[in-house]
């Protein structure tokens, strides 16, 4: 049954926490473990942190790997068809485990669940799934779990709209010193290829005071870097009772003492204001990196995509940003093979890449999403043509990216040390304020600290560096 999300009061949040505590009396004794596999964007990754928070409250411990877990949760994505197919493949492999382990449970959540066609498939072909919930009711997980455990029946709870934003979920942070913070949910842009507005709903901004409170709490807890998340952060605040701007939010948050770095994504070019450029350029704490998807170079294609800007307007915007911040690191998203895209249109995409010189780019092959306007457009581009264009795009992007990495050699940066490198225990990895990954030999006890490094050489996806001084705190 689909329902509308109601306003979740503090009393409701407390009720869920109480259910979680009750459940924990039963679950802790059993030493059960969970594993969450997250697909898709940062928004999903952050939702998974909230789910982890709830599960730990309920008494599950984190499993070391998927094969050992008693409870598997797939937080799904439906932006492209491949991500969906992956989920169906994984589910097929799980059925046998239910027979072997009486405590074994499977939950599915995230964007894919918000589509009727997916729910129908799951009901018909995968009726062994225990809990299915959507993007609007994560906070209800303790209650859904309780219902499943008490009734022994599978629980499907998907809501198709929303009224209010749910605040105050317990959340487990991956790092002590950095954290993501949602500033808004949903999207109103309806780019014609994109399913997000249908599965994440209309744009809702959180109140400035709620965001500032959350950041202050995080900073008091040791967080030095935050990443603001929203599908289109540049339209933040427009729908609040007292409207405000993203630039104004950033200015206020930058004043929080102890917070050292602010990142954000994603920016929609049509809503990026001069005020934001000014605030970014004049505020040291705001990292000089900007993810600015252009999707396609041709103005005709952009129009069919409903992106709200022309090729010339995009390039003009980039120029303004570069004049204000010459060291800005720009990244982007590009779609190849949108319906009706001709070779001429595609040349415009290559031209933008050459002119802007992105540090890196996410490149996507257009994926037809049922229910979006583009899915029924005529002139879908054939696969062979898309492949040729996709490879041409990489051939242009890769040398530009390599050139950028090479140009960083001998430069000095302050990096935030984040973790021990996956391949070498003596090496730590961190990021520059421009977002580039850096490897450096350093003491693991300094993870979470800012250090000054000099770049010694460049690899494709990271830079090698040496420490300059012992330790330099502060940015
Ligand atoms: N096909 C291919 N790429 C898509 N994206 C969104 N929808 C689709 C689709 N149907 C890409 C866009 C967006 C990124 C998150 O995913 O480039 O910016
Ligand atoms: Fe999708 Fe466009 Fe919204 Fe981004 S701005 S989430 S691409 S509809």
Coordinates of N, CA, C and O in Angstrom, one line a residue, residues 269-270 299 302 307-320:
X269 N 23.9 24.1 -13.3 CA 24.4 25.3 -13.9 C 23.3 26.4 -14.0 O 23.6 27.6 -13.8
X270 N 22.1 26.0 -14.2 CA 21.0 27.1 -14.4 C 20.8 27.9 -13.2 O 20.3 29.0 -13.2
X299 N 23.3 22.7 -27.8 CA 22.1 23.5 -27.2 C 20.8 22.8 -27.6 O 19.9 22.7 -26.8
X302 N 20.5 19.9 -25.2 CA 20.2 20.5 -23.9 C 18.8 20.9 -23.7 O 18.1 20.7 -22.7
X307 N 17.4 21.1 -19.7 CA 18.4 21.5 -18.8 C 18.3 23.0 -18.4 O 18.9 23.4 -17.4
X308 N 17.7 23.8 -19.3 CA 17.5 25.2 -18.9 C 18.7 26.1 -19.1 O 18.8 27.2 -18.6
X309 N 19.7 25.7 -20.0 CA 20.8 26.5 -20.4 C 21.3 26.1 -21.8 O 21.0 25.0 -22.2
X310 N 22.0 27.0 -22.4 CA 22.6 26.7 -23.7 C 24.1 26.4 -23.5 O 24.6 26.7 -22.5
X311 N 24.7 25.9 -24.6 CA 26.1 25.7 -24.6 C 26.9 27.0 -24.2 O 27.8 27.0 -23.3
X312 N 26.5 28.1 -24.8 CA 27.2 29.3 -24.6 C 27.0 29.8 -23.2 O 27.9 30.3 -22.5
X313 N 25.8 29.6 -22.6 CA 25.6 30.1 -21.2 C 26.4 29.2 -20.3 O 26.9 29.8 -19.3
X314 N 26.5 27.9 -20.6 CA 27.3 27.1 -19.7 C 28.8 27.6 -19.7 O 29.4 27.7 -18.7
X315 N 29.3 27.8 -20.9 CA 30.7 28.2 -21.0 C 30.9 29.6 -20.4 O 32.0 29.8 -19.8
X316 N 30.0 30.4 -20.5 CA 30.1 31.8 -19.9 C 30.2 31.6 -18.4 O 30.9 32.3 -17.7
X317 N 29.3 30.7 -17.9 CA 29.3 30.5 -16.4 C 30.7 30.0 -15.9 O 31.2 30.5 -15.0
X318 N 31.2 29.0 -16.7 CA 32.5 28.4 -16.3 C 33.6 29.5 -16.3 O 34.4 29.6 -15.4
X319 N 33.5 30.4 -17.3 CA 34.5 31.5 -17.4 C 34.4 32.4 -16.2 O 35.4 32.7 -15.6
X320 N 33.2 32.7 -15.8 CA 33.0 33.6 -14.7 C 33.6 32.9 -13.4 O 34.3 33.6 -12.6

